PDB file of C-alpha atoms in Angstrom:
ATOM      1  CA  UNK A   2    -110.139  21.394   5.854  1.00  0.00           C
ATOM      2  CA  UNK A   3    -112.863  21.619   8.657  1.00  0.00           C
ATOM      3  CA  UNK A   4    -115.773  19.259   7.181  1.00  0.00           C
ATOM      4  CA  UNK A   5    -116.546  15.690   6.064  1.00  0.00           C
ATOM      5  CA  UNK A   6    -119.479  14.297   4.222  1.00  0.00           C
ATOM      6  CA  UNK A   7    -119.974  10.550   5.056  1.00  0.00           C
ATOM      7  CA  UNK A   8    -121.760   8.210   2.842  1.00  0.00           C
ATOM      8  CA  UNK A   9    -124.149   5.957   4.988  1.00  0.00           C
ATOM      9  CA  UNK A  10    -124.704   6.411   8.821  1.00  0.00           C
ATOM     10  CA  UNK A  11    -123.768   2.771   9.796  1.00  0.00           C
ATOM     11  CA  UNK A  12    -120.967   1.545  12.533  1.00  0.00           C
ATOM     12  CA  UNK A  13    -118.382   2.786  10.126  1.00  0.00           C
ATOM     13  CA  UNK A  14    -119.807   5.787   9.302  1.00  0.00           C
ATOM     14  CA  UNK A  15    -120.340   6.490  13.272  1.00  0.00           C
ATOM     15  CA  UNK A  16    -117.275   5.477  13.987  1.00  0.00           C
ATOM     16  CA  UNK A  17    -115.681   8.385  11.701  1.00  0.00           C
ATOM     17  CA  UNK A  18    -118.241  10.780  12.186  1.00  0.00           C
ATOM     18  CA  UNK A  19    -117.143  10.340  16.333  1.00  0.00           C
ATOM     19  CA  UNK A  20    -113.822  11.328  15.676  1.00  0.00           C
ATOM     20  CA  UNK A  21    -114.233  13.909  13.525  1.00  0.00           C
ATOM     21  CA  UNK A  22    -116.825  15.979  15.508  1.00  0.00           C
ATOM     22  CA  UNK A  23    -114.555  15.124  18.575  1.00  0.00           C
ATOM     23  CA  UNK A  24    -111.771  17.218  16.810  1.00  0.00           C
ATOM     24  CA  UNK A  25    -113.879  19.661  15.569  1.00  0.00           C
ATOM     25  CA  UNK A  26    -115.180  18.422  11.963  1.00  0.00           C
ATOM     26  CA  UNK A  27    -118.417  19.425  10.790  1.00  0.00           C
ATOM     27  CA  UNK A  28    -119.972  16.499   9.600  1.00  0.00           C
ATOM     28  CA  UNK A  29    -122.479  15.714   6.413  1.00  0.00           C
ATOM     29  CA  UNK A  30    -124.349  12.244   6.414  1.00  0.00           C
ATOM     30  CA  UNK A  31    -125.656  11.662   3.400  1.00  0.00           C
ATOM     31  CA  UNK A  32    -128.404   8.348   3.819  1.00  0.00           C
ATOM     32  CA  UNK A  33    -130.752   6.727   2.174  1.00  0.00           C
ATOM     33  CA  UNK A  34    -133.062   6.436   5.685  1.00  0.00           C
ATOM     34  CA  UNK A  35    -133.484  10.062   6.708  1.00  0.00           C
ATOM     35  CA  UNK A  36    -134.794   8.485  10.069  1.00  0.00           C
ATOM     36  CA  UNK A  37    -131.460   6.444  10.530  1.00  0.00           C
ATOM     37  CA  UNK A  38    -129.251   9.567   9.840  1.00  0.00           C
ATOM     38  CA  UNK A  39    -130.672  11.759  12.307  1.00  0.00           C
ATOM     39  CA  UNK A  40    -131.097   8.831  15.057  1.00  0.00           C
ATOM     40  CA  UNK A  41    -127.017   9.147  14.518  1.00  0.00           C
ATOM     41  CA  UNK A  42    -127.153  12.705  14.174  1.00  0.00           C
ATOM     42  CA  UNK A  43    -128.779  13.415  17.241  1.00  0.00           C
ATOM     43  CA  UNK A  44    -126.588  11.156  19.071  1.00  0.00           C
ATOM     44  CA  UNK A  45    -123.043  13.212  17.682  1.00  0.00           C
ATOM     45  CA  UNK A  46    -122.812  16.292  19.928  1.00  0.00           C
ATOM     46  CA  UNK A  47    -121.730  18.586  17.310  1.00  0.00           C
ATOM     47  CA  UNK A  48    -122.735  20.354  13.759  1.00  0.00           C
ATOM     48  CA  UNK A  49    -123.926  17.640  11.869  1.00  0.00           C
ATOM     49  CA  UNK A  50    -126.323  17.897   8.766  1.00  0.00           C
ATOM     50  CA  UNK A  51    -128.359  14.649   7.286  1.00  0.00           C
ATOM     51  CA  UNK A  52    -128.849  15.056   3.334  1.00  0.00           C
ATOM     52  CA  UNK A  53    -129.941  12.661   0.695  1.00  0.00           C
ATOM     53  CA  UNK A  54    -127.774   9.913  -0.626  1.00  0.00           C
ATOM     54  CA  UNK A  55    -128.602  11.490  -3.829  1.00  0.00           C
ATOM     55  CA  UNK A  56    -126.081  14.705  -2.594  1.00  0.00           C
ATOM     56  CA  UNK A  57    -124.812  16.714  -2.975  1.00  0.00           C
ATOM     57  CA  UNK A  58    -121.672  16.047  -1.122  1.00  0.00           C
ATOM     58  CA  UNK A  59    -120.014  18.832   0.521  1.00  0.00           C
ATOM     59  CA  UNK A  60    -117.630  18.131   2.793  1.00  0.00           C
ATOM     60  CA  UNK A  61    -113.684  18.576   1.648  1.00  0.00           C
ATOM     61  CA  UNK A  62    -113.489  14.681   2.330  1.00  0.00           C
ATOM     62  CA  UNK A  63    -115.975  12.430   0.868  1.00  0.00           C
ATOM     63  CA  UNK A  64    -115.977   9.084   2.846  1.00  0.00           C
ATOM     64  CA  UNK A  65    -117.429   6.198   1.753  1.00  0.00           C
ATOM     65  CA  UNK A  66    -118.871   3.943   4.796  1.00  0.00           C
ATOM     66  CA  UNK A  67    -121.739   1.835   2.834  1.00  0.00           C
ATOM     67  CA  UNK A  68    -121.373  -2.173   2.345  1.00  0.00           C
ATOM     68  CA  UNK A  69    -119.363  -2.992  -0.795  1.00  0.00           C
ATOM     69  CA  UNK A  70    -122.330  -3.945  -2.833  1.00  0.00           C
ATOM     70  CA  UNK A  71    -124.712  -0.821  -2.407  1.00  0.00           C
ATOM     71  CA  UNK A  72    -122.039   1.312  -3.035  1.00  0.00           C
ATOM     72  CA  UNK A  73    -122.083   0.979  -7.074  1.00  0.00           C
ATOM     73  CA  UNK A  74    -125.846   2.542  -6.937  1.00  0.00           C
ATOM     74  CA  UNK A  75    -124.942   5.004  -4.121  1.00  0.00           C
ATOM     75  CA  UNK A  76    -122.288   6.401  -6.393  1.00  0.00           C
ATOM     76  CA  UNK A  77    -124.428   6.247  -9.335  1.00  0.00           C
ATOM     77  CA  UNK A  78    -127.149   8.915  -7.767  1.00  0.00           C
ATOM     78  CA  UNK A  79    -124.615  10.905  -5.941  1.00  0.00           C
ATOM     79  CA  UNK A  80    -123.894  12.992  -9.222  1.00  0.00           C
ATOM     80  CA  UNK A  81    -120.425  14.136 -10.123  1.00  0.00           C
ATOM     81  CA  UNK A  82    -117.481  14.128  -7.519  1.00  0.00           C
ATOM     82  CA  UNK A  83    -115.063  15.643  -9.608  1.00  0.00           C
ATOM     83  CA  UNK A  84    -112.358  17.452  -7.228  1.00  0.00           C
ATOM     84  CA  UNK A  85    -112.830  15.997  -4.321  1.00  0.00           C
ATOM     85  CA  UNK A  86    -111.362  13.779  -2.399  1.00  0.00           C
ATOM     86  CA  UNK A  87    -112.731  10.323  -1.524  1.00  0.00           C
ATOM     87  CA  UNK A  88    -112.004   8.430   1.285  1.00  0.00           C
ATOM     88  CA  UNK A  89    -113.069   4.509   0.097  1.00  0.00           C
ATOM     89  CA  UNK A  90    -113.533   3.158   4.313  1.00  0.00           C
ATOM     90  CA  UNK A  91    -115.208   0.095   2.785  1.00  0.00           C
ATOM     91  CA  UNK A  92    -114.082  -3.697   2.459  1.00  0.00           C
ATOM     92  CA  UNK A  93    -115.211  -5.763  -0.757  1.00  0.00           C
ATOM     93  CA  UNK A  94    -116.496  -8.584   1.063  1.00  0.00           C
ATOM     94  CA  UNK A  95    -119.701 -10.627  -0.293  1.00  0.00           C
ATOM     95  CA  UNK A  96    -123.184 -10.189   1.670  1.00  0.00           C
ATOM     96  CA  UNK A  97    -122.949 -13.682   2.838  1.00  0.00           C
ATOM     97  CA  UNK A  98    -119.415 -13.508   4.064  1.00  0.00           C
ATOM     98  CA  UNK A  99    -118.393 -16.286   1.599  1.00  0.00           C
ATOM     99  CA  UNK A 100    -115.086 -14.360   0.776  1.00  0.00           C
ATOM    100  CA  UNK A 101    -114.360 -11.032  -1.213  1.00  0.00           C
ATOM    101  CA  UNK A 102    -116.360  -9.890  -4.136  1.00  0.00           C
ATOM    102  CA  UNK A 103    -113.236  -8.468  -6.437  1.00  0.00           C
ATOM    103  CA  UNK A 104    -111.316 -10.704  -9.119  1.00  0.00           C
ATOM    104  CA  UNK A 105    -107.438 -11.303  -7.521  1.00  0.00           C
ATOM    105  CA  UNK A 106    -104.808  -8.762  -8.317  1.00  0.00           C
ATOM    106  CA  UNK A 107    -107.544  -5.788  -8.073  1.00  0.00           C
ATOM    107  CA  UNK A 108    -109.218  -4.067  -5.033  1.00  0.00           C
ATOM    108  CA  UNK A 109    -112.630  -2.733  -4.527  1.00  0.00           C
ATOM    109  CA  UNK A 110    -111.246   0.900  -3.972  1.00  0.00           C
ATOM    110  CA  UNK A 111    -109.514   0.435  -7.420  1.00  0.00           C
ATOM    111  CA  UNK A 112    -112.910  -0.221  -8.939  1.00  0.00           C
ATOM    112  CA  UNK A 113    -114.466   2.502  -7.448  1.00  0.00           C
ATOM    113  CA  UNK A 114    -111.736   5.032  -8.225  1.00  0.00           C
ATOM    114  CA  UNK A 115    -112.708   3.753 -12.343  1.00  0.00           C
ATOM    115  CA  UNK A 116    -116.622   4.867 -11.160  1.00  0.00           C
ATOM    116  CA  UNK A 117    -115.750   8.623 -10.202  1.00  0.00           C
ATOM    117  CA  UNK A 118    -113.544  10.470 -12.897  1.00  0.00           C
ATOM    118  CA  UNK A 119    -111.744  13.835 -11.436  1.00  0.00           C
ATOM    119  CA  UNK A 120    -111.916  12.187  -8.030  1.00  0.00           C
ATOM    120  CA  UNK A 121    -108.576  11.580  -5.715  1.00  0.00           C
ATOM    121  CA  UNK A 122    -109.485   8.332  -4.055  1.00  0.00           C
ATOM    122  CA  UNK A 123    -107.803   7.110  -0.833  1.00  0.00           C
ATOM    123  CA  UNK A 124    -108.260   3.869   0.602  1.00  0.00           C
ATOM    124  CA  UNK A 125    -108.052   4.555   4.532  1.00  0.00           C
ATOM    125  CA  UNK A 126    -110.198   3.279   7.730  1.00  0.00           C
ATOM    126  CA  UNK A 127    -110.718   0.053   6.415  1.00  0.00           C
ATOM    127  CA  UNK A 128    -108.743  -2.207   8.205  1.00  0.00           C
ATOM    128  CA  UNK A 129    -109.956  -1.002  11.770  1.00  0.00           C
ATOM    129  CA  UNK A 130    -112.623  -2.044  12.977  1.00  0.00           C
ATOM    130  CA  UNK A 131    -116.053   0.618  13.776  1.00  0.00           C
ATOM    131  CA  UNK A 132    -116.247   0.306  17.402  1.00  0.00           C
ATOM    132  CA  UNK A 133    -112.609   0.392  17.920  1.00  0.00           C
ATOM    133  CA  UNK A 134    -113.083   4.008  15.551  1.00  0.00           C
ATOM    134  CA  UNK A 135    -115.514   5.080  18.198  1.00  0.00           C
ATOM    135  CA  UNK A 136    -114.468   4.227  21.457  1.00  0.00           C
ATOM    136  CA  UNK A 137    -110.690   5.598  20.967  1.00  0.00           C
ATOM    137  CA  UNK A 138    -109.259   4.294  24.454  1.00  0.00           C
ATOM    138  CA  UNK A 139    -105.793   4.352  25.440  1.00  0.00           C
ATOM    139  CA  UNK A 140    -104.052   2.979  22.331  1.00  0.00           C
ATOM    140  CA  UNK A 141    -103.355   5.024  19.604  1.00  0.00           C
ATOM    141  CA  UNK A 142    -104.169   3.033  16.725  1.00  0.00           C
ATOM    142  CA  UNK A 143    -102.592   2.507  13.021  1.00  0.00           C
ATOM    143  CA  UNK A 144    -104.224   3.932  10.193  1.00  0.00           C
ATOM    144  CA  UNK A 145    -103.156   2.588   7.183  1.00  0.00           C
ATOM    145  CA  UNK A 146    -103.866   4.867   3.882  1.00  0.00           C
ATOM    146  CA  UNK A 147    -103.352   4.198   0.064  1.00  0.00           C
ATOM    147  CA  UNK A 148    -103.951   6.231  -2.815  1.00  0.00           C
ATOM    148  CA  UNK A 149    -101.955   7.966  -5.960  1.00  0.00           C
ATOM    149  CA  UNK A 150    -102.708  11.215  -5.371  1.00  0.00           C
ATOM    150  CA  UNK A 151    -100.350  12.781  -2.661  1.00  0.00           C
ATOM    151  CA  UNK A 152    -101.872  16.020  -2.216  1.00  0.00           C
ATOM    152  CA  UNK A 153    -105.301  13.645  -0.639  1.00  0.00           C
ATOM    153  CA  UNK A 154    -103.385  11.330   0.565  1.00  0.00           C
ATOM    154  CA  UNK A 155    -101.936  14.593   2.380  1.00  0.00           C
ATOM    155  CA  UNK A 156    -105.397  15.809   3.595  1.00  0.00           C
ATOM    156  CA  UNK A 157    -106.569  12.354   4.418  1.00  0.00           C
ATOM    157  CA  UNK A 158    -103.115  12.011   6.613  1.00  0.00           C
ATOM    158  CA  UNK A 159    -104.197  15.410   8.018  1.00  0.00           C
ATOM    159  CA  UNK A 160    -107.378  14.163   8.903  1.00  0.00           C
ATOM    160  CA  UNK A 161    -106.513  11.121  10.670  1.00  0.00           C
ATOM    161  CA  UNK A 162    -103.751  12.674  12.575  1.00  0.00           C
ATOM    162  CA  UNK A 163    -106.018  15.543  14.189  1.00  0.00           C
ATOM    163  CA  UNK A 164    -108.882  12.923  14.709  1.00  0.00           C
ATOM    164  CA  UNK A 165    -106.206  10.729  17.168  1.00  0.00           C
ATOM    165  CA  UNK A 166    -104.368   7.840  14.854  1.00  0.00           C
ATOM    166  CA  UNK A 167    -100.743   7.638  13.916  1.00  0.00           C
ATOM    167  CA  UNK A 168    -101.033   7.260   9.858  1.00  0.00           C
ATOM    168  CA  UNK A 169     -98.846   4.922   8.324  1.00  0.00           C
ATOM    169  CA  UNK A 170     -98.995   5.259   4.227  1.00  0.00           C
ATOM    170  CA  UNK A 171     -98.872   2.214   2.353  1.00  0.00           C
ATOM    171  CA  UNK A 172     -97.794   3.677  -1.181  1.00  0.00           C
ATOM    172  CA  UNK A 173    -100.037   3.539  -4.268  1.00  0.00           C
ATOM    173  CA  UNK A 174    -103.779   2.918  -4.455  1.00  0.00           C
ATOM    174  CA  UNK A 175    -102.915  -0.515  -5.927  1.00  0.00           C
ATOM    175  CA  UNK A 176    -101.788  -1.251  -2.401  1.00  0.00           C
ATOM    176  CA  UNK A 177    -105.526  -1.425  -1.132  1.00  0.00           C
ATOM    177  CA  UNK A 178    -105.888  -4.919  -2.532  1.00  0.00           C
ATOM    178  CA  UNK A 179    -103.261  -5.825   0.005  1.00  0.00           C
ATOM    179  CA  UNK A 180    -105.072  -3.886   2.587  1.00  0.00           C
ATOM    180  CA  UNK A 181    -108.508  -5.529   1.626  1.00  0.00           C
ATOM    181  CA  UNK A 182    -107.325  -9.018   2.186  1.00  0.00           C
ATOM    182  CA  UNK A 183    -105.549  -7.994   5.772  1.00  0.00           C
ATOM    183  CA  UNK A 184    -108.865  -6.947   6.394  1.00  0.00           C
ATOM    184  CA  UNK A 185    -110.674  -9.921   5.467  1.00  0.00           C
ATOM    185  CA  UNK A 186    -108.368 -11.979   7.340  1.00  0.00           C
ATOM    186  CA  UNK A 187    -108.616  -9.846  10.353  1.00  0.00           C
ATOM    187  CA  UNK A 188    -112.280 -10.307   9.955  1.00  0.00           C
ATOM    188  CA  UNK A 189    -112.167 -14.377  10.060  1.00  0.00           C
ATOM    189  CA  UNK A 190    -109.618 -14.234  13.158  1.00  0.00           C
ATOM    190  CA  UNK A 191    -112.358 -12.895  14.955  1.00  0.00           C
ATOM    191  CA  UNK A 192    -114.159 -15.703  14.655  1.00  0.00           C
ATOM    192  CA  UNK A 193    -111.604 -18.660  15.387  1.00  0.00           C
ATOM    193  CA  UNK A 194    -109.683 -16.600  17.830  1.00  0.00           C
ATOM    194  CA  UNK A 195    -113.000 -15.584  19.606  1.00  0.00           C
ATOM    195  CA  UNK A 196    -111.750 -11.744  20.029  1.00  0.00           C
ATOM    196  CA  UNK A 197    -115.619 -10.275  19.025  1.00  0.00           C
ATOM    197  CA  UNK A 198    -113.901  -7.648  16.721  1.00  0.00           C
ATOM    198  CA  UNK A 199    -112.006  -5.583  19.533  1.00  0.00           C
ATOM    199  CA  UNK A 200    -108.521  -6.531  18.089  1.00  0.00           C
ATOM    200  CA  UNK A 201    -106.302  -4.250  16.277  1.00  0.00           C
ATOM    201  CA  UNK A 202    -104.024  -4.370  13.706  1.00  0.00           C
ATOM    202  CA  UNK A 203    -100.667  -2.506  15.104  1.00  0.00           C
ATOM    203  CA  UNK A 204     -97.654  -2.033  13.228  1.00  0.00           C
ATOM    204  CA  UNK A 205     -94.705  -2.762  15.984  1.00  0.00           C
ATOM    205  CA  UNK A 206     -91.628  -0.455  14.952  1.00  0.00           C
ATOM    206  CA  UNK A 207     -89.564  -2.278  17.463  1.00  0.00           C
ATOM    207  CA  UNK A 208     -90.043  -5.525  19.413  1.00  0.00           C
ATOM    208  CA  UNK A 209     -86.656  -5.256  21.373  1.00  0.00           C
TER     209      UNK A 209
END
């Protein structure tokens, strides 16, 4: 697989789109501001195209990197995604930041698996934070994935291993409600522990 189409041209969506042209990823952004995707375009030093949010997609992996609630509609006027593989990047967290927008015992990526029929979904890039995505540095960070499917989850391992992370995989999609809420409590510690969303969340194999 040698190309991704991102949905939204964002900090997440730079954040991926930095990795991936860094290992050699053509990239699609696919935005509802034409002037906003090719601002980010023209700042990726590499073969990226800016489309539509209406599609279609092409890439082999289909990322979604839009906020929880515009996603619904995004999806909606994308047309069919049956085949591919989608790569849900997003957190279901309310606009005001008031907590997360799903019922308990479900997960946003769940819901938006129900929304594209004869799409793999993988839940994967959500718990790290955009600017840690695009700066790298010297720490190889976790990248946790979830999703039924294990020929995408394959791909999407593929894809984070050749764009620099060590990919730990979490087990079903079901799993991404537990990844959601480490998320959302990740988000609040940046707040109370004052740590202006540079911190990581690292799996330690070994402490001794």
């Amino acid at each position: 697989m040698t190309s991704i189409s991102i949905l939204g041209a964002g900090n997440v969506a730079r954040g991926i789109a930095t990795r991936a042209v860094a290992a050699g990823y053509d990239v699609q952004l696919l935005v509802r501001d034409e002037s906003k995707g090719q601002a980010l375009a023209s700042d990726l030093n590499g073969t990226v195209t800016v489309s539509p949010l209406t599609g279609p997609a092409t890439g082999d992996l289909v990322f979604i990197a839009l906020p929880y609630s515009a996603i619904a509609d995004a999806l909606a006027g994308l047309g069919s995604l049956e085949g591919k593989i989608v790569v849900d990047a997003s957190n279901p967290i309310k606009d005001d930041f008031s907590g997360v927008a799903v019922a308990p015992g479900t997960s946003g990526a769940e819901t938006i698996a129900a929304s594209v029929p004869g799409a793999a979904v993988v839940k994967a890039f959500n718990t790290i934070f955009a600017g840690n995505v695009a700066a790298g540095g010297e720490y190889q960070l976790d990248l946790f994935v979830a999703g039924d499917d294990a020929e995408a989850k394959a791909a999407v391992t593929a894809f984070g291993e050749a764009t620099g992370f060590r990919v730990i995989d979490t087990g079903a999609l079901a799993q991404s409600a537990v990844l959601e809420g480490l998320a959302w409590m990740h988000i609040q510690l940046q707040f109370s522990r004052g740590t202006e969303f540079q911190s990581a969340i690292v799996l330690l194999d070994k402490v001794a």
